[in-house]
Coordinates of C-alpha atoms in Angstrom, one line a residue:
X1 CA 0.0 0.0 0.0
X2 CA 1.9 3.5 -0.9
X3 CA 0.7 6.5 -0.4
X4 CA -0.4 9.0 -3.5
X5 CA -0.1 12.6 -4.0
X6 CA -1.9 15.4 -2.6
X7 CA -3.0 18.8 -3.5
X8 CA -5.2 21.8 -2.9
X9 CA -7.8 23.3 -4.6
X10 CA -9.4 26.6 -4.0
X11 CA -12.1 28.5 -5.9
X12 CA -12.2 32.0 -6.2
X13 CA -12.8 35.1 -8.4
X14 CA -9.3 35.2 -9.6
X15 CA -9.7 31.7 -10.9
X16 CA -11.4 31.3 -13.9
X17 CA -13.2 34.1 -14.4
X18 CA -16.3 35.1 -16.3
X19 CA -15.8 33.1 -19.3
X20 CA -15.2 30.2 -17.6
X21 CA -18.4 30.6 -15.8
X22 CA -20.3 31.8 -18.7
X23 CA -19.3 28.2 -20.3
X24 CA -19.7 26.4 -17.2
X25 CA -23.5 26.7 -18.0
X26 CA -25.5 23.7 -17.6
X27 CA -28.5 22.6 -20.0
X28 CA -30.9 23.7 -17.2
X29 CA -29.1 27.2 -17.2
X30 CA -28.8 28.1 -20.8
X31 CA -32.0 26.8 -21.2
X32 CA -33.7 29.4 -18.3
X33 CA -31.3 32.3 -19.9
X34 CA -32.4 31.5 -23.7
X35 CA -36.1 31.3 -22.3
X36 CA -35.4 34.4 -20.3
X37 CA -34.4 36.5 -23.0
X38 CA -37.2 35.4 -25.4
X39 CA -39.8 36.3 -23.0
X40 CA -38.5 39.8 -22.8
X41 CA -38.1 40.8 -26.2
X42 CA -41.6 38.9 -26.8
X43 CA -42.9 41.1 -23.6
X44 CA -41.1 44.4 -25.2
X45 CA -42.7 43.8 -29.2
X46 CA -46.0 43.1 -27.6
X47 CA -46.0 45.8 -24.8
X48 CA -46.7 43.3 -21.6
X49 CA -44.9 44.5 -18.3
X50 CA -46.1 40.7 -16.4
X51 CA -44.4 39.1 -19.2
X52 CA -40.9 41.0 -19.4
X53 CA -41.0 40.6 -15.3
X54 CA -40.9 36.6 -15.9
X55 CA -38.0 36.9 -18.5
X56 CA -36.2 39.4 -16.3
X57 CA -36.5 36.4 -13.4
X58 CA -35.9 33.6 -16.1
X59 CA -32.5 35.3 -17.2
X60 CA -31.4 36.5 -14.0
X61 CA -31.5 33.6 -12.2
X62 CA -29.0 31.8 -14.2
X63 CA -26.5 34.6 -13.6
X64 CA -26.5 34.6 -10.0
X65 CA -25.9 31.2 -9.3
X66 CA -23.4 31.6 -11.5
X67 CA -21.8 34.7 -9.9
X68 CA -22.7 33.3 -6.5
X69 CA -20.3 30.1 -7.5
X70 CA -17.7 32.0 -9.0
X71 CA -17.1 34.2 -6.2
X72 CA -17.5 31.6 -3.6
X73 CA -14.4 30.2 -2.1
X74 CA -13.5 26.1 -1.9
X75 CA -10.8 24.7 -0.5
X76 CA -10.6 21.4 -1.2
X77 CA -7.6 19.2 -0.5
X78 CA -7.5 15.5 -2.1
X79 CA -5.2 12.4 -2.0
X80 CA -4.6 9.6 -3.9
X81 CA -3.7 6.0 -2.6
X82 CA -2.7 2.9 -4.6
X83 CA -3.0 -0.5 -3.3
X84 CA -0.9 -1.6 -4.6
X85 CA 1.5 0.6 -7.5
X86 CA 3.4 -2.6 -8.9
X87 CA 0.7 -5.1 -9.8
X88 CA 1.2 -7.9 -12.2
X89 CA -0.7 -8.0 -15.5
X90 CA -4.4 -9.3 -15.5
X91 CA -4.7 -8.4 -11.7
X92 CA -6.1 -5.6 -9.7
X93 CA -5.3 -3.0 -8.3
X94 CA -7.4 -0.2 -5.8
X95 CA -7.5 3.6 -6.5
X96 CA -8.5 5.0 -2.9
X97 CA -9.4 8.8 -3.1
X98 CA -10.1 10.9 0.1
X99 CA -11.4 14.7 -0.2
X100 CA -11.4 17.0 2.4
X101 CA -12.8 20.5 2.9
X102 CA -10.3 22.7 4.8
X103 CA -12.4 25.7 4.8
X104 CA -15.0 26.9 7.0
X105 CA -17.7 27.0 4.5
X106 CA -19.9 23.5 3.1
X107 CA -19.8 23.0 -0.2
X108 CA -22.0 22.0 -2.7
X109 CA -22.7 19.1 -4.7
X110 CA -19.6 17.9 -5.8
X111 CA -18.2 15.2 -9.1
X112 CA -15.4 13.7 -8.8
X113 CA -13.6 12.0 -11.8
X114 CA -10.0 11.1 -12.2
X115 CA -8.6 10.4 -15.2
X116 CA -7.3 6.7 -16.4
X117 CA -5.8 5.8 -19.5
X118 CA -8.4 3.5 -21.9
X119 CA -6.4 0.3 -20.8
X120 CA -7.4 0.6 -17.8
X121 CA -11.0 0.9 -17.7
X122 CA -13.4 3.2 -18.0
X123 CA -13.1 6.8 -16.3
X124 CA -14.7 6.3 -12.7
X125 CA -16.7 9.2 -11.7
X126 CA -18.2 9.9 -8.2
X127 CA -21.4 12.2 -6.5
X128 CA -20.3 13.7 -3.3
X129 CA -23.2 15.3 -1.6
X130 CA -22.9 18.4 0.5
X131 CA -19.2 18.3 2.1
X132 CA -19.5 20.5 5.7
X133 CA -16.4 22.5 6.8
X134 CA -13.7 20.2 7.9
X135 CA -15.1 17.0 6.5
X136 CA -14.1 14.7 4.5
X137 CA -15.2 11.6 1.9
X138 CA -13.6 8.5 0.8
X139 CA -14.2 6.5 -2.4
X140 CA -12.3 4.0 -4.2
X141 CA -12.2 2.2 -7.1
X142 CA -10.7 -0.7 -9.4
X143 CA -8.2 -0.8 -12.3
X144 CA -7.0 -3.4 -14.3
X145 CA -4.5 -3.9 -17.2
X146 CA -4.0 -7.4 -19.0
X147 CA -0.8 -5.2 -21.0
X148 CA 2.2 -4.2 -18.8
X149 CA 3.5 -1.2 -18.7
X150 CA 3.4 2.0 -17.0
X151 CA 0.2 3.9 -16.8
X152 CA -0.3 7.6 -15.1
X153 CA -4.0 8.0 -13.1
X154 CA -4.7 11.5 -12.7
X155 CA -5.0 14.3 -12.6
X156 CA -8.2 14.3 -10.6
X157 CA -10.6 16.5 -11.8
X158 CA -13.8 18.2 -9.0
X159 CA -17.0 19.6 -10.6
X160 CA -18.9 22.0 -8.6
X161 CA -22.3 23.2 -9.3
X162 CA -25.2 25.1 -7.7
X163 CA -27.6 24.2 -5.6
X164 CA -30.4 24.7 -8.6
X165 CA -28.0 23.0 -11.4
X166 CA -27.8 26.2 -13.4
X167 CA -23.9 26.2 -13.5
X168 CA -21.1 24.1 -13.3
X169 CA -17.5 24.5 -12.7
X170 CA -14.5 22.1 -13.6
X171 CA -11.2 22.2 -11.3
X172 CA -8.7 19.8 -11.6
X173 CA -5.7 19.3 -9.5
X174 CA -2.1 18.8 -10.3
X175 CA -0.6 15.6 -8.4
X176 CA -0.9 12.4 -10.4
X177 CA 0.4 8.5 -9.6
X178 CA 1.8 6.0 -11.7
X179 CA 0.2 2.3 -11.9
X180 CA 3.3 -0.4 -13.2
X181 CA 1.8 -3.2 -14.8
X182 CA 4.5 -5.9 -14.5
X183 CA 4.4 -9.2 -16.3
X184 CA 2.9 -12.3 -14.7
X185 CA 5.4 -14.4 -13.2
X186 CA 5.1 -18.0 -12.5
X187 CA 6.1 -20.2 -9.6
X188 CA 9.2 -22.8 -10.4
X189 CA 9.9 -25.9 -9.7
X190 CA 13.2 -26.4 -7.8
X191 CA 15.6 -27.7 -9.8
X192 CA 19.0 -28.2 -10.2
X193 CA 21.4 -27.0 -13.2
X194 CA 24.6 -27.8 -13.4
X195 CA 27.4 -26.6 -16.2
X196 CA 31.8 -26.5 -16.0
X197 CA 33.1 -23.8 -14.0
X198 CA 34.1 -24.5 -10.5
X199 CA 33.2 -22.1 -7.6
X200 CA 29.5 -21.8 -7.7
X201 CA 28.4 -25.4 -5.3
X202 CA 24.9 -25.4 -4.6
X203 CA 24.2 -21.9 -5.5
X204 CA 24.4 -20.7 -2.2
X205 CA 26.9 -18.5 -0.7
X206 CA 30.7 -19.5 -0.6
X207 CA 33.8 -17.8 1.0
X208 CA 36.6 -16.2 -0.5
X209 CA 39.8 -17.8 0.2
X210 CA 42.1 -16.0 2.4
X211 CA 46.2 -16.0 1.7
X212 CA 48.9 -15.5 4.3
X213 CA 50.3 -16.7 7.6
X214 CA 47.2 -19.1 9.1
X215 CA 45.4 -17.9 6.4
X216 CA 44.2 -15.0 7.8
X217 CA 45.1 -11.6 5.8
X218 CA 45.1 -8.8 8.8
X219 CA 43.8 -5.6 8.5
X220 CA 44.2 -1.9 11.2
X221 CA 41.8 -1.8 14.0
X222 CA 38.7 0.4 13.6
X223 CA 36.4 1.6 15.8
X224 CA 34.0 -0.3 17.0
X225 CA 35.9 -3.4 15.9
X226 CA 35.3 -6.5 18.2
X227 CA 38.2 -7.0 20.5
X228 CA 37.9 -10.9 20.1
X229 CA 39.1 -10.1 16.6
X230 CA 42.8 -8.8 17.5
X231 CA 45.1 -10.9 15.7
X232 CA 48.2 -10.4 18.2
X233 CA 50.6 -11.9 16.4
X234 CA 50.5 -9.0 13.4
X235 CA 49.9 -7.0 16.3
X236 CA 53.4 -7.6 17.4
X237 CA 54.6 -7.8 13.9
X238 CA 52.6 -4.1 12.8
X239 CA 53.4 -2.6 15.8
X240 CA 49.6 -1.5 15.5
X241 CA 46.5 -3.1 16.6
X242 CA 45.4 -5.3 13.7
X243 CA 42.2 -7.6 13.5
X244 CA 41.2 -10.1 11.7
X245 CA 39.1 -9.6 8.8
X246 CA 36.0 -11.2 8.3
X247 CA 35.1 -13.8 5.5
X248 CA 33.6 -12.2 2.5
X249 CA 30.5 -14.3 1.4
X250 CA 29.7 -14.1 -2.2
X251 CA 26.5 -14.7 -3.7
X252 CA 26.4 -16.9 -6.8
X253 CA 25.3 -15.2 -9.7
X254 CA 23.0 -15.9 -12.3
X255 CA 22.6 -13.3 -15.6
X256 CA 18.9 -13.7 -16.8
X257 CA 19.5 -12.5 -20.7
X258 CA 16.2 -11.5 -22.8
X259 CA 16.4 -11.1 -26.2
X260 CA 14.0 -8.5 -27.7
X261 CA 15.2 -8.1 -30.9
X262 CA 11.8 -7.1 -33.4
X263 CA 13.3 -9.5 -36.0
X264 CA 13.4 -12.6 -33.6
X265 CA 9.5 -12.7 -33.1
X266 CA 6.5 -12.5 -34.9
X267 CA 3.1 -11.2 -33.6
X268 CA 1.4 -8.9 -31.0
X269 CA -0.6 -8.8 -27.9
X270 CA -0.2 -10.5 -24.3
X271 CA -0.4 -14.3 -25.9
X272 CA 2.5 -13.5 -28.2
X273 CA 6.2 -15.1 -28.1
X274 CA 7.3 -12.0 -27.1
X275 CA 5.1 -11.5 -24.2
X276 CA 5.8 -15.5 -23.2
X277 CA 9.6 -14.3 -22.9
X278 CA 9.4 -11.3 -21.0
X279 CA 6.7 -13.0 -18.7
X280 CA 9.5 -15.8 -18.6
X281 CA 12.2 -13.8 -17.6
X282 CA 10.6 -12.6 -14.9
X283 CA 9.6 -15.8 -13.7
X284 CA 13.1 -16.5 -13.6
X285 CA 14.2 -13.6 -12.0
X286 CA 12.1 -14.0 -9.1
X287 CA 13.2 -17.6 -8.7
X288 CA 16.6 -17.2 -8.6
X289 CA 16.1 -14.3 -6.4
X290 CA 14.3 -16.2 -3.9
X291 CA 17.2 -18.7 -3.8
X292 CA 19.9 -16.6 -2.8
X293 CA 21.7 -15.5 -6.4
X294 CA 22.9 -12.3 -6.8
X295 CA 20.5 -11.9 -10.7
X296 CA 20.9 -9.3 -13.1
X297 CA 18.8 -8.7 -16.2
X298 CA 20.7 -8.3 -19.3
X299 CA 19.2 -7.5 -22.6
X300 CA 20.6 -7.9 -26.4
X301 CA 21.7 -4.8 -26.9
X302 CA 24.1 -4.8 -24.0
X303 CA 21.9 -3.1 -21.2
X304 CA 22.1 -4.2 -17.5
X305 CA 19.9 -3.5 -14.3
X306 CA 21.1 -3.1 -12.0
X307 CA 24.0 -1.1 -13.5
X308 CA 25.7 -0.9 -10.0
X309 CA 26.6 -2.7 -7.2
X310 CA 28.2 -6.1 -6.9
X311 CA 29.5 -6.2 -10.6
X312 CA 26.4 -5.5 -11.8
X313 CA 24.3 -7.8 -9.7
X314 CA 22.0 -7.3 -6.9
X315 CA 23.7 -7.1 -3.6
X316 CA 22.7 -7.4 -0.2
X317 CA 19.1 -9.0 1.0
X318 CA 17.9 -4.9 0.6
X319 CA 19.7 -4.3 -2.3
X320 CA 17.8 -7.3 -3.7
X321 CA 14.5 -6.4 -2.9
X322 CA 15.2 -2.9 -4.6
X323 CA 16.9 -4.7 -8.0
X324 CA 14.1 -7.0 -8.1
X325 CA 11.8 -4.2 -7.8
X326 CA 14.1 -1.9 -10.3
X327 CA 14.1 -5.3 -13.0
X328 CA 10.3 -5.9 -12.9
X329 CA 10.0 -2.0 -13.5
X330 CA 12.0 -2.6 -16.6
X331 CA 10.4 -5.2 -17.6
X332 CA 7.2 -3.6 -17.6
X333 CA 8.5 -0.7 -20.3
X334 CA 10.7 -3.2 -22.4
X335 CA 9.9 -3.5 -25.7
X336 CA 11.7 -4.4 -29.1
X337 CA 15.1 -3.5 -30.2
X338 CA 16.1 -2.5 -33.7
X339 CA 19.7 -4.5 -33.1
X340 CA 19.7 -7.4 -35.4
X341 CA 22.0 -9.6 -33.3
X342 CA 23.1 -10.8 -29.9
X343 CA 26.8 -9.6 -30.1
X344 CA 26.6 -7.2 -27.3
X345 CA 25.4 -9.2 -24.9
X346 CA 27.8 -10.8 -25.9
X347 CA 30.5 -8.0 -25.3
X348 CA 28.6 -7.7 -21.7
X349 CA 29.1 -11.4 -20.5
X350 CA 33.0 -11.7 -18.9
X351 CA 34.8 -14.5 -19.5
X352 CA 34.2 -17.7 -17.3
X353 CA 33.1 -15.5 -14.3
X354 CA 29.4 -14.9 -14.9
X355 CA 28.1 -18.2 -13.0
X356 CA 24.3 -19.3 -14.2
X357 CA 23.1 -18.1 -17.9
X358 CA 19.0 -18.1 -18.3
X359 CA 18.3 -17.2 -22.0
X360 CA 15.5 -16.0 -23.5
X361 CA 15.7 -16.4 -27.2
X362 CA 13.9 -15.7 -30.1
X363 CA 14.1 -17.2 -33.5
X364 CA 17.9 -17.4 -34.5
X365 CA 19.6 -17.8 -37.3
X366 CA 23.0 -19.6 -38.4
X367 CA 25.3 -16.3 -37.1
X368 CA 23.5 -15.5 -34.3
X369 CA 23.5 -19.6 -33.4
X370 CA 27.5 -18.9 -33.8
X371 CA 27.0 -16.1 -31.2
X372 CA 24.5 -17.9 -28.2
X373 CA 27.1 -20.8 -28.2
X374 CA 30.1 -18.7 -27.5
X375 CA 28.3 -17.2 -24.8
X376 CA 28.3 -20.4 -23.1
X377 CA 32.0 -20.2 -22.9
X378 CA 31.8 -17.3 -20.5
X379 CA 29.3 -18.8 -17.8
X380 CA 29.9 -21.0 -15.7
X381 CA 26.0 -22.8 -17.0
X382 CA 23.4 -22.1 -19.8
X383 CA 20.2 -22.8 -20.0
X384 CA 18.3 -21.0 -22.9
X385 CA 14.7 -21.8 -23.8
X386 CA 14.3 -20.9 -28.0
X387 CA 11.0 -19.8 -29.2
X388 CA 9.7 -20.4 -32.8
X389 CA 7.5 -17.8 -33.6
X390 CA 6.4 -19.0 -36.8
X391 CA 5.1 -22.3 -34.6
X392 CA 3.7 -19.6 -33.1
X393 CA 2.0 -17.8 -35.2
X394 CA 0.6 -20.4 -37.6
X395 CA 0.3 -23.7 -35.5
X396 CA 2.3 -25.6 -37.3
X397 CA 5.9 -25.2 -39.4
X398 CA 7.1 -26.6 -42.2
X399 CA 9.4 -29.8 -42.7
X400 CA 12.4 -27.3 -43.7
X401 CA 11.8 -24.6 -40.4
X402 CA 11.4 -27.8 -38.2
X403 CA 14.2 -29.3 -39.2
X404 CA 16.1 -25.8 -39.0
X405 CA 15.1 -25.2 -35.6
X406 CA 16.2 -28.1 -34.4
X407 CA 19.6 -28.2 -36.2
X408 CA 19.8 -24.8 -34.2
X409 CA 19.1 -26.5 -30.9
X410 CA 21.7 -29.5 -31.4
X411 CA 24.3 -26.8 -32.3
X412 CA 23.5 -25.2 -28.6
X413 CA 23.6 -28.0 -27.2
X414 CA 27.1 -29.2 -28.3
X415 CA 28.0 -26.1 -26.9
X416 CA 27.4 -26.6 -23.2
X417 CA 24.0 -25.2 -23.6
X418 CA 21.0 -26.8 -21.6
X419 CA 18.6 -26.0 -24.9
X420 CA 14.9 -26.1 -24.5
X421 CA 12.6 -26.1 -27.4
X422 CA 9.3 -23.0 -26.8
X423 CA 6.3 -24.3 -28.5
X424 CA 2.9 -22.3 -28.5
X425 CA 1.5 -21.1 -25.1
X426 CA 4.2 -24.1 -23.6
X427 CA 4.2 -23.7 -19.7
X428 CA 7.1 -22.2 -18.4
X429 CA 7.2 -24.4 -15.4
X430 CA 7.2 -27.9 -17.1
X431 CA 10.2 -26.4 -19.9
X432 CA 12.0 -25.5 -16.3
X433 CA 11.7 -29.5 -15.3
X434 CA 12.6 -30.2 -18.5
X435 CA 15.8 -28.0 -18.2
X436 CA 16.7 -29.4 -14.8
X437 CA 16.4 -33.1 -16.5
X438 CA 18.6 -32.2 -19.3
X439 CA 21.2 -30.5 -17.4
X440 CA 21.4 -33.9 -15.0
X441 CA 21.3 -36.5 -18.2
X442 CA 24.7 -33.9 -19.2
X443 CA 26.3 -33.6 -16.2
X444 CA 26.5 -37.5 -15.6
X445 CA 27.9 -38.1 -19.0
X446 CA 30.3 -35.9 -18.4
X447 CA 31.0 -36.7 -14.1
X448 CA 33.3 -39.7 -16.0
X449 CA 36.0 -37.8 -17.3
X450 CA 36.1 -34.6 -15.6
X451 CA 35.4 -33.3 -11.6
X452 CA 35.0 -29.8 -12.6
X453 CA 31.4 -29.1 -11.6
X454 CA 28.9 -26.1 -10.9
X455 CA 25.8 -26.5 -9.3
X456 CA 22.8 -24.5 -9.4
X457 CA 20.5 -24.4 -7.5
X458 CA 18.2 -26.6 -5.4

């Protein structure tokens, strides 16, 4: 639940001013002013004083209840509260609204409306009866998006009228929120992934080894340092206080790479390959998140979130929750790239340092093929999971694509990567068994002639 924004709204004579009241006119009061004025010139042409008395009335009336609102003075202060502002696509979310009258005079009858985009529903509009000095109202209501993305509600808008409906004027405040749509992400199964570089174990967090005399590298006392810690034997050596330093844990890292180039996929809307990889990236993220890896997202044309910290990677348990939080935001804007190929990614990935690899691909061809398999060279595992949007889009490929696609996924493969054909609207969870089983059937062929070994995660 986060709070919204605020603001103030106050009526007066110096707001607005006689032409906005003059086209704040209802029905009702043009209607009495129009019937006003005929009555009088028809009461002038045919000479009858009762008659010009009614118009007089008829037109009149209109005017002060228009003067009479424009010169009375509202303040009215209003808030907005979302519940929550990340939500995931195809679930919803509650706008609350509160108004309040801070001055010391009632108000009238009041509409509320804030704005929405389309996406989201229809415009939700609200009567507030008579609002006395100090009081206030409360009214909510419900948006939904099955797109993500990131959608702005506001700015709310307050319709004041008279107490005889002769004239109404529009105010709208300034403050507005912003509703993220992220995609849907899926619960996985736990598995475990293995690939060739050493240093990673079960995925959880390891030690750095420490150099010198009993293994311990010494470093000057600080404040505040525990006095347990003194190593006395630098001490003596230093001729300063010196203390042990702690073990370093690092996480084991996992790179979640998307590829959203416009030439890879085929098709629009949220049941489209694309969508089905973004939601699937996500999915991962969160997973691997949730078991202790330090994750970054990484994209085709070379951009990472986070850009900071740990090499790139979330850090701490806080600066997770803040990288998740900053990843799902970007996955909620991402949309295609113009790049034709995968080669800055490429440039991104460091060599044999970058633990766990989760692809995301699209359809490939022969050079980019060439490309994804010497990315497996600077991870410690791979696991890619290869849509074919054709498959996709028409049901069912020809002979030729088939055999293609899978040509593509045996060249992977003999790479070191765990490759997982995509088929139409497959479940993400049953392709991440399917991963975990492949990555075991490899590992025990190769456990005969090698020891090197990298878990994953469990």
């Amino acid at each position: 639940m986060t709070a919204g924004g605020s603001a103030s709204m106050e009526d007066g004579e110096g707001k607005g001013g006689l032409r906005a009241a003059l086209g704040g006119l209802t029905t009702r009061g043009r209607s009495f002013l129009a019937a006003g004025i005929a009555a009088a010139i028809c009461a002038y042409v045919l000479g009858q004083g009762d008659l010009l008395r009614v118009g007089l009335l008829l037109s009149v009336l209109p005017l002060v209840c228009m003067t009479v609102l424009l010169r009375t003075r509202y303040r009215v202060a209003g808030t907005r509260r979302l519940s929550p502002s990340r939500v995931p696509a195809g679930t919803e979310a509650r706008v609350h609204l509160r108004m309040e009258n801070v001055s010391r005079l009632p108000t009238g009858l009041l509409m509320l409306q804030d704005r929405v985009p389309y996406v989201l529903g229809p415009r939700p509009r609200f009567v507030l009866d008579r609002v006395e000095a100090g009081g206030r109202r409360e009214v909510s209501y419900r948006v939904r998006s099955d797109l993500r993305g990131r959608y702005p509600l506001g700015p709310l808008q307050l319709r004041l009228s008279d107490p005889f409906g002769m004239c109404e004027l529009t105010r709208s405040f300034s403050a507005y929120d912003t509703l993220v749509v992220v995609p849907r992400t899926q619960p996985l199964p736990p598995v475990r992934l293995s690939g060739e570089a050493s240093g990673y174990g079960e995925g959880r967090q390891r030690s750095l080894a420490l150099a010198g005399e009993d293994d311990v590298i010494p470093r000057g006392y600080r404040h505040g340092d525990d006095l347990r810690r003194v190593h006395w034997r630098s001490t003596a050596r230093y001729g300063e206080l010196m203390v042990r330093r702690e073990e370093q844990p690092q996480r084991a890292r996992c790179t979640v790479l998307l590829d959203t180039r416009r030439i890879a996929y085929q098709g629009t809307g949220p049941d489209s390959p694309f969508e089905w990889a973004v939601s699937g990236a996500a999915s991962a993220l969160v997973h691997m998140l949730e078991r202790g890896f330090a994750v970054r997202l990484l994209t085709d044309d070379g951009s990472s979130v986070p850009g900071q910290g740990e090499g790139g990677f979330a850090g701490s348990t806080q600066e997770s929750a803040d990288s998740a939080g900053l990843m799902m935001d970007t996955l909620a804007v991402v949309d295609h790239s113009d790049g034709g190929g995968l080669s800055r990614a490429y440039d991104v990935l460091r060599s044999g340092n970058e633990g766990l690899l989760v692809a995301f691909l699209g359809d490939l061809d022969d050079e980019q093929t060439a490309v994804a398999a010497r990315m497996r060279q600077r991870s410690g595992g791979a696991v890619a999971f290869v849509l074919d949007s054709a498959a996709w889009m028409h049901g069912n490929a020809s002979d030729a694509a088939l055999a293609a696609s899978e040509e593509r996924l045996r060249l992977l493969r003999e790479s070191g990567w765990t490759a997982v054909a995509v088929g139409p609207g497959a479940d993400l969870a049953r392709l991440w068994q399917q991963a975990g089983q492949q990555s075991s059937v490899t590992q025990s062929a190769l456990s005969g002639g090698t020891t090197g070994f990298t878990g994953g995660w469990s």
